Short mmCIF file of C-alpha atoms and ligand atoms in Angstrom, two decimals:
data_model
loop_
_atom_site.label_atom_id
_atom_site.label_comp_id
_atom_site.label_asym_id
_atom_site.label_seq_id
_atom_site.Cartn_x
_atom_site.Cartn_y
_atom_site.Cartn_z
CA MET A 1 102.01 65.39 97.88
CA ARG A 2 101.88 63.51 94.58
CA SER A 3 104.85 62.30 92.65
CA GLY A 4 103.05 60.98 89.56
CA VAL A 5 102.78 62.90 86.30
CA VAL A 6 99.22 63.82 85.38
CA SER A 7 99.23 62.29 81.92
CA ALA A 8 96.12 63.86 80.40
CA LEU A 9 97.42 67.41 80.84
CA ALA A 10 99.32 69.02 77.96
CA PRO A 11 102.97 69.50 78.95
CA ASN A 12 103.02 73.28 78.59
CA TYR A 13 103.89 73.71 82.28
CA ALA A 14 106.76 72.21 84.30
CA ARG A 15 104.46 71.47 87.24
CA TYR A 16 105.59 70.66 90.77
CA PRO A 17 104.78 67.22 92.18
CA VAL A 18 102.28 68.67 94.62
CA GLU A 19 98.51 68.50 94.34
CA LEU A 20 96.84 71.36 96.15
CA ALA A 21 93.48 70.89 97.80
CA GLU A 22 92.68 73.85 100.07
CA GLY A 23 93.70 77.37 100.88
CA SER A 24 93.05 79.97 103.51
CA GLY A 25 94.78 83.35 103.82
CA CYS A 26 98.48 82.79 103.04
CA VAL A 27 98.37 79.04 103.66
CA LEU A 28 97.79 76.28 101.09
CA ARG A 29 97.24 72.63 101.94
CA ASP A 30 97.98 69.66 99.67
CA THR A 31 95.93 66.46 99.40
CA ASP A 32 97.96 64.92 102.26
CA GLY A 33 97.21 67.87 104.52
CA VAL A 34 100.77 69.29 104.30
CA GLU A 35 100.73 73.08 104.74
CA TYR A 36 102.63 75.54 102.58
CA LEU A 37 103.26 79.24 103.17
CA ASP A 38 102.23 80.90 99.92
CA PHE A 39 104.45 83.77 98.74
CA LEU A 40 103.27 83.57 95.13
CA SER A 41 99.47 84.07 95.44
CA GLY A 42 98.78 81.99 92.32
CA ILE A 43 101.03 84.48 90.47
CA ALA A 44 99.70 87.72 91.93
CA VAL A 45 96.07 86.61 91.77
CA CYS A 46 95.05 85.88 95.36
CA ASN A 47 95.78 89.39 96.67
CA THR A 48 92.89 89.00 99.13
CA GLY A 49 94.39 85.71 100.38
CA HIS A 50 93.02 82.29 99.53
CA CYS A 51 89.27 81.86 99.91
CA HIS A 52 88.71 85.27 101.49
CA PRO A 53 85.34 84.94 103.27
CA ALA A 54 83.92 88.02 101.52
CA VAL A 55 84.89 86.68 98.07
CA VAL A 56 83.55 83.20 98.88
CA ALA A 57 80.27 84.66 100.15
CA ALA A 58 79.87 86.88 97.07
CA VAL A 59 80.52 83.95 94.71
CA ARG A 60 78.10 81.68 96.59
CA GLU A 61 75.39 84.29 96.74
CA GLN A 62 75.69 85.27 93.06
CA ALA A 63 75.99 81.65 91.85
CA GLY A 64 72.66 80.90 93.52
CA ARG A 65 71.02 83.89 91.82
CA LEU A 66 72.37 84.14 88.24
CA ILE A 67 75.53 82.56 86.82
CA HIS A 68 75.54 83.75 83.23
CA ALA A 69 73.61 86.33 81.25
CA SER A 70 75.66 87.11 78.04
CA ASN A 71 76.74 90.58 77.05
CA PHE A 72 73.42 91.26 75.36
CA PHE A 73 72.37 92.30 78.86
CA THR A 74 73.77 94.15 81.82
CA THR A 75 73.78 92.76 85.34
CA ALA A 76 74.11 94.66 88.60
CA PRO A 77 77.51 93.16 89.58
CA MET A 78 78.99 94.10 86.19
CA THR A 79 77.73 97.69 86.06
CA ARG A 80 78.67 98.25 89.70
CA LEU A 81 82.19 96.99 89.06
CA ALA A 82 82.60 99.18 85.96
CA ASP A 83 81.40 102.23 87.92
CA ARG A 84 83.83 101.51 90.74
CA LEU A 85 86.80 101.02 88.41
CA VAL A 86 86.03 104.35 86.77
CA GLN A 87 85.56 106.12 90.11
CA ARG A 88 88.89 104.81 91.40
CA SER A 89 91.00 105.61 88.34
CA PHE A 90 91.49 108.00 85.42
CA GLY A 91 88.92 105.96 83.47
CA ARG A 92 85.69 106.89 81.70
CA GLU A 93 84.67 103.45 80.35
CA VAL A 94 85.38 99.81 81.16
CA LEU A 95 85.44 96.82 78.82
CA PHE A 96 85.58 93.43 80.51
CA ALA A 97 87.70 90.43 79.52
CA ASN A 98 88.50 87.04 81.03
CA SER A 99 92.26 87.37 81.52
CA GLY A 100 95.22 89.71 81.31
CA ALA A 101 96.10 88.69 77.77
CA GLU A 102 92.53 89.28 76.62
CA ALA A 103 92.45 92.70 78.25
CA ASN A 104 95.64 93.52 76.33
CA GLU A 105 94.16 92.21 73.07
CA ALA A 106 91.27 94.60 73.58
CA ALA A 107 93.72 97.43 74.32
CA ILE A 108 95.67 96.73 71.11
CA LYS A 109 92.47 96.79 69.06
CA LEU A 110 91.36 99.97 70.82
CA VAL A 111 94.52 101.96 70.08
CA ARG A 112 94.73 100.72 66.49
CA LYS A 113 91.11 101.65 65.82
CA ALA A 114 91.56 105.06 67.43
CA ARG A 115 94.61 105.79 65.24
CA ARG A 116 93.39 103.92 62.12
CA GLY A 117 96.40 101.62 62.32
CA GLY A 118 99.85 102.48 63.55
CA ASP A 119 102.71 100.85 65.42
CA VAL A 120 102.71 99.83 69.03
CA VAL A 121 105.91 100.62 70.91
CA VAL A 122 106.79 98.19 73.70
CA VAL A 123 109.89 97.85 75.87
CA GLN A 124 112.47 95.16 76.45
CA GLY A 125 111.64 92.94 79.40
CA ALA A 126 107.90 93.43 78.92
CA PHE A 127 105.39 90.63 79.31
CA HIS A 128 101.86 91.21 78.07
CA GLY A 129 100.51 87.67 77.62
CA ARG A 130 100.44 84.59 75.41
CA THR A 131 97.70 85.26 72.86
CA TYR A 132 98.92 86.48 69.46
CA GLY A 133 98.57 90.23 69.91
CA ALA A 134 99.82 90.14 73.50
CA LEU A 135 102.67 87.78 72.53
CA SER A 136 103.64 90.09 69.67
CA ALA A 137 103.87 92.85 72.30
CA THR A 138 106.17 90.65 74.42
CA PRO A 139 109.68 91.00 72.99
CA GLN A 140 111.14 87.74 74.24
CA GLU A 141 112.77 85.53 71.63
CA ALA A 142 112.14 82.23 73.44
CA LYS A 143 108.43 82.93 73.85
CA GLN A 144 107.87 84.36 70.35
CA ALA A 145 110.12 82.36 68.00
CA PRO A 146 108.24 79.02 67.94
CA PHE A 147 105.01 80.80 67.04
CA ALA A 148 106.08 82.99 64.14
CA PRO A 149 104.70 84.72 62.17
CA LEU A 150 103.50 87.16 64.79
CA VAL A 151 101.18 90.13 64.50
CA PRO A 152 103.02 92.92 62.64
CA GLY A 153 103.49 96.48 63.86
CA PHE A 154 105.20 96.07 67.24
CA ARG A 155 108.53 97.76 67.97
CA ALA A 156 110.59 97.04 71.06
CA VAL A 157 112.95 99.62 72.55
CA GLU A 158 114.93 99.95 75.78
CA PRO A 159 112.81 100.90 78.81
CA ALA A 160 114.56 104.27 78.96
CA ALA A 161 113.16 107.79 78.61
CA ASP A 162 115.26 108.78 75.58
CA ALA A 163 114.69 105.47 73.74
CA ILE A 164 110.92 105.74 74.13
CA ALA A 165 110.88 109.41 73.16
CA ALA A 166 112.91 108.60 70.02
CA ALA A 167 110.62 105.71 69.03
CA VAL A 168 107.31 107.60 69.15
CA ASP A 169 106.17 109.53 66.08
CA GLU A 170 103.03 110.25 64.08
CA ARG A 171 102.85 106.58 62.97
CA THR A 172 102.69 105.38 66.57
CA ALA A 173 99.31 104.16 67.78
CA ALA A 174 100.44 103.60 71.37
CA VAL A 175 103.15 102.89 73.88
CA PHE A 176 102.46 99.88 76.13
CA LEU A 177 104.27 99.77 79.49
CA GLU A 178 104.06 97.87 82.76
CA PRO A 179 104.79 100.50 85.46
CA VAL A 180 106.46 97.63 87.34
CA GLN A 181 107.58 94.78 85.09
CA GLY A 182 106.63 91.53 86.78
CA GLU A 183 107.67 88.53 84.69
CA SER A 184 111.12 89.95 83.94
CA GLY A 185 111.85 89.90 87.70
CA VAL A 186 110.13 92.91 89.30
CA HIS A 187 111.65 95.92 87.56
CA PRO A 188 109.90 99.19 88.41
CA LEU A 189 110.19 101.63 85.50
CA GLY A 190 111.46 105.00 86.67
CA ASP A 191 109.00 107.89 87.00
CA ASP A 192 111.13 109.69 84.39
CA VAL A 193 110.45 106.83 81.94
CA LEU A 194 106.69 107.00 82.49
CA ARG A 195 106.76 110.81 82.22
CA ALA A 196 108.80 110.69 79.01
CA ALA A 197 106.38 108.18 77.52
CA ARG A 198 103.45 110.44 78.49
CA GLU A 199 105.08 113.48 76.89
CA ALA A 200 106.07 111.61 73.73
CA CYS A 201 102.55 110.23 73.31
CA ASP A 202 101.01 113.66 73.87
CA ALA A 203 103.32 115.26 71.33
CA ALA A 204 102.66 112.58 68.68
CA GLY A 205 98.93 112.05 69.35
CA ALA A 206 99.58 108.44 70.39
CA ALA A 207 97.97 106.64 73.33
CA LEU A 208 99.75 105.61 76.50
CA VAL A 209 98.62 102.23 77.82
CA PHE A 210 99.65 100.84 81.19
CA ASP A 211 99.51 97.10 81.74
CA GLU A 212 98.68 96.78 85.44
CA VAL A 213 97.67 93.14 85.15
CA GLN A 214 100.31 92.15 87.72
CA CYS A 215 101.23 95.40 89.49
CA GLY A 216 97.64 96.66 89.93
CA MET A 217 94.99 95.79 92.54
CA GLY A 218 97.04 97.03 95.49
CA ARG A 219 100.12 94.91 94.79
CA THR A 220 102.54 97.87 95.02
CA GLY A 221 100.82 99.61 97.95
CA THR A 222 98.45 101.86 96.00
CA LEU A 223 95.39 100.56 94.21
CA TRP A 224 97.14 101.19 90.85
CA ALA A 225 100.90 101.43 90.47
CA TYR A 226 100.66 104.49 88.20
CA GLU A 227 99.35 106.57 91.13
CA GLN A 228 102.84 106.55 92.65
CA ALA A 229 104.42 108.04 89.52
CA GLY A 230 101.73 110.68 89.08
CA VAL A 231 101.49 109.81 85.36
CA GLU A 232 98.07 108.88 83.99
CA PRO A 233 97.68 106.62 80.97
CA ASP A 234 94.95 106.78 78.32
CA ALA A 235 94.04 103.15 78.99
CA MET A 236 94.97 100.50 81.54
CA THR A 237 94.63 96.73 81.59
CA VAL A 238 93.86 94.89 84.81
CA ALA A 239 93.29 91.19 85.63
CA LYS A 240 94.98 88.74 88.06
CA GLY A 241 94.07 90.19 91.49
CA LEU A 242 90.89 91.84 90.23
CA GLY A 243 88.63 88.83 90.80
CA GLY A 244 89.94 87.73 94.21
CA GLY A 245 90.94 84.42 92.53
CA MET A 246 88.20 84.33 89.89
CA PRO A 247 89.10 84.89 86.20
CA ILE A 248 88.27 88.42 85.13
CA GLY A 249 90.16 91.10 83.24
CA ALA A 250 89.30 94.67 82.40
CA LEU A 251 90.36 97.40 80.02
CA VAL A 252 89.87 100.78 81.66
CA ILE A 253 89.54 103.46 78.99
CA GLY A 254 90.23 107.14 79.68
CA GLU A 255 88.74 110.34 78.26
CA ARG A 256 90.80 110.47 75.04
CA LEU A 257 89.89 106.97 73.87
CA ALA A 258 86.35 106.79 75.25
CA GLY A 259 83.78 106.12 72.56
CA THR A 260 86.30 104.43 70.22
CA PHE A 261 84.59 101.05 70.26
CA ALA A 262 81.21 100.79 68.60
CA PRO A 263 78.78 97.85 68.89
CA GLY A 264 80.30 94.84 67.12
CA ASP A 265 83.94 95.97 67.41
CA HIS A 266 84.88 93.64 70.21
CA GLY A 267 83.29 91.12 72.52
CA SER A 268 83.55 87.98 74.58
CA THR A 269 80.83 85.55 75.63
CA PHE A 270 81.85 85.25 79.28
CA ALA A 271 83.49 88.62 79.94
CA GLY A 272 82.20 90.51 82.96
CA GLY A 273 79.86 87.68 83.95
CA PRO A 274 77.84 88.11 87.14
CA VAL A 275 79.77 85.66 89.33
CA VAL A 276 83.27 86.93 88.49
CA SER A 277 82.06 90.54 88.73
CA ALA A 278 80.53 89.87 92.15
CA ALA A 279 83.84 88.33 93.23
CA ALA A 280 85.71 91.38 91.93
CA ASN A 281 83.41 93.75 93.82
CA ALA A 282 84.15 91.80 97.00
CA ALA A 283 87.91 91.81 96.24
CA LEU A 284 87.80 95.60 95.71
CA ASP A 285 86.04 96.01 99.09
CA VAL A 286 89.02 94.27 100.71
CA ILE A 287 91.87 95.78 98.70
CA ASP A 288 90.73 99.36 98.20
CA ASP A 289 91.24 100.17 101.86
CA PRO A 290 93.80 102.82 102.87
CA ALA A 291 94.82 100.83 105.97
CA LEU A 292 95.47 97.66 103.95
CA LEU A 293 97.39 99.58 101.28
CA ALA A 294 99.54 101.28 103.93
CA ARG A 295 100.34 97.85 105.37
CA VAL A 296 101.30 96.60 101.91
CA ARG A 297 103.89 99.40 101.70
CA GLU A 298 105.10 98.77 105.26
CA LEU A 299 105.33 94.98 104.98
CA GLY A 300 106.83 95.31 101.52
CA GLU A 301 109.72 97.27 103.06
CA ARG A 302 110.09 94.64 105.77
CA LEU A 303 110.14 91.81 103.23
CA LEU A 304 112.60 93.63 100.98
CA GLU A 305 114.96 94.36 103.90
CA GLY A 306 114.74 90.75 105.07
CA VAL A 307 115.45 89.38 101.60
CA ARG A 308 118.28 91.83 100.98
CA GLU A 309 120.13 90.51 104.04
CA LEU A 310 119.92 86.85 103.07
CA PRO A 311 123.10 85.00 102.15
CA ARG A 312 123.72 84.57 98.40
CA VAL A 313 121.45 87.51 97.54
CA VAL A 314 123.32 89.88 95.25
CA ALA A 315 120.57 92.41 94.74
CA ALA A 316 116.97 92.84 95.83
CA ARG A 317 114.28 95.22 94.61
CA GLY A 318 110.58 95.70 94.88
CA ARG A 319 107.60 97.91 95.26
CA GLY A 320 105.07 97.07 97.94
CA LEU A 321 104.57 93.31 98.13
CA MET A 322 106.13 92.72 94.72
CA VAL A 323 109.69 91.75 95.52
CA ALA A 324 112.54 90.00 93.68
CA ALA A 325 116.05 88.92 94.59
CA ASP A 326 118.98 88.19 92.29
CA LEU A 327 121.08 85.32 93.64
CA ASP A 328 124.43 83.73 92.98
CA ALA A 329 122.52 80.43 92.97
CA ASP A 330 120.22 78.45 90.69
CA ALA A 331 116.85 80.14 91.30
CA PRO A 332 114.56 77.49 89.72
CA ASP A 333 116.27 74.82 91.84
CA LEU A 334 115.93 77.02 94.89
CA ALA A 335 112.22 77.59 94.28
CA ARG A 336 111.75 73.84 94.01
CA ARG A 337 113.64 73.20 97.25
CA ALA A 338 111.78 76.03 98.98
CA LEU A 339 108.56 74.20 98.14
CA LEU A 340 109.64 70.65 98.92
CA ASP A 341 112.03 71.24 101.86
CA GLN A 342 110.72 74.43 103.43
CA ARG A 343 107.05 74.34 102.40
CA LEU A 344 107.39 77.86 101.05
CA ILE A 345 105.91 78.77 97.68
CA VAL A 346 107.95 81.30 95.67
CA ASN A 347 108.94 81.29 92.02
CA ALA A 348 111.91 81.92 89.77
CA THR A 349 111.46 84.46 86.98
CA GLY A 350 114.86 83.59 85.50
CA PRO A 351 117.94 81.46 86.11
CA ALA A 352 119.11 83.61 89.04
CA THR A 353 116.02 85.58 90.11
CA LEU A 354 113.49 84.66 92.75
CA ARG A 355 110.15 86.51 93.01
CA LEU A 356 107.95 86.91 96.07
CA LEU A 357 104.30 87.92 95.73
CA PRO A 358 102.51 87.12 99.00
CA PRO A 359 98.80 87.75 99.46
CA LEU A 360 98.28 91.38 100.51
CA VAL A 361 96.64 90.20 103.75
CA VAL A 362 99.97 88.65 104.86
CA SER A 363 100.97 89.26 108.50
CA GLU A 364 104.26 90.56 109.86
CA ALA A 365 104.90 87.11 111.38
CA GLU A 366 104.34 85.42 108.01
CA VAL A 367 106.77 87.82 106.32
CA ASP A 368 109.40 86.99 108.94
CA ASP A 369 108.59 83.29 108.62
CA ALA A 370 109.10 83.34 104.84
CA VAL A 371 112.45 85.12 105.23
CA ALA A 372 113.49 82.58 107.89
CA ARG A 373 112.57 79.67 105.61
CA LEU A 374 114.61 81.19 102.78
CA ARG A 375 117.52 81.76 105.18
CA ALA A 376 117.42 78.12 106.22
CA LEU A 377 117.56 77.11 102.59
CA LEU A 378 120.32 79.47 101.55
N1 PLP B 401 100.36 91.34 81.58
C1 PLP B 401 101.18 91.15 82.63
C2 PLP B 401 101.94 92.31 83.15
C3 PLP B 401 101.30 89.90 83.23
O1 PLP B 401 102.12 89.73 84.28
C4 PLP B 401 100.53 88.82 82.71
C5 PLP B 401 100.65 87.47 83.29
O2 PLP B 401 101.59 87.15 83.97
C6 PLP B 401 99.70 89.06 81.61
C7 PLP B 401 99.63 90.32 81.08
C8 PLP B 401 98.86 87.95 81.03
O3 PLP B 401 97.82 87.67 81.89
P1 PLP B 401 97.01 86.29 81.75
O4 PLP B 401 97.94 85.20 82.13
O5 PLP B 401 95.85 86.46 82.69
O6 PLP B 401 96.57 86.21 80.33
#
């Protein structure tokens, strides 16, 4: 554990006084060898667990063969990953990015080009990222206000079926939704909301875009969260868990929007590089497994039940291993004490909300252990 402030780092994060050195499965170790039970997964990134042997092997093997090629060329890991994402979704095409925000930037450009302009409808509580387009799609005063002026043409409405239906018209380029909102404290949107958005977009000729950056890659117990609602989008953004810990994002483009981008419309030097793509192929091998996904649903229920019965928990909700609890206690303080006193890593998404996002390879015993550590704290 380290108590000093790392002075050369910009202060855009309120970091904990812990320096991490190693990880394996659901366990992280700091530089003093102290072990922590990780129920955050690097914010929904390490779905395969830390340093999954298949991901490590894929990275090592690919790094020894070819690290970078540029997007003037294809590589086998990249084309294989694109094919797999298409085969396992509604998609026809895949455009790679380096992060969730970048995947959303690409999605915003895609829907605007397809519609020759137009508004993007987003919902309250959404989080789509920190870059300008993604931030403009994130209707949160505290995050947006210091960085005005934002990108024009975004309208925020309530995440309700009638509000979305009323907001969509012939000037709408797209509706952007997270099927399960993550940063606002794990709020699954109702199937009726997703269906209403689909119908409104169909009627107006607008595109429906799902941001599955946090709720995708098995997090909710199906490979993609939208599968549970039975509503297909026209495009979907993915990142976080996709690379098994490596930075990669993707925009999966469906039939209606396929062919929108022409050479020169969009690009990124590093996107879809061979090493991150190889890691993502290995992560998909682990996550896209019916037995693992069934366990995510099962253990998610167990975690939710355990959390719901804790003292000082007023409400708990979740889908799969994406769980949050509202407390009558200071959640940021609790997250800090969970880390320092109980060696449990969780995070607060607001003043009274705690979020749990364990690796999807978590065991029943680790779920019970996390609940016990929280009980001891509360
Ligand atoms: N979209 C959602 C739903 C997210 O949860 C996040 C990050 O938390 C992002 C987009 C932004 O992703 P990144 O931090 O990789 O840019």
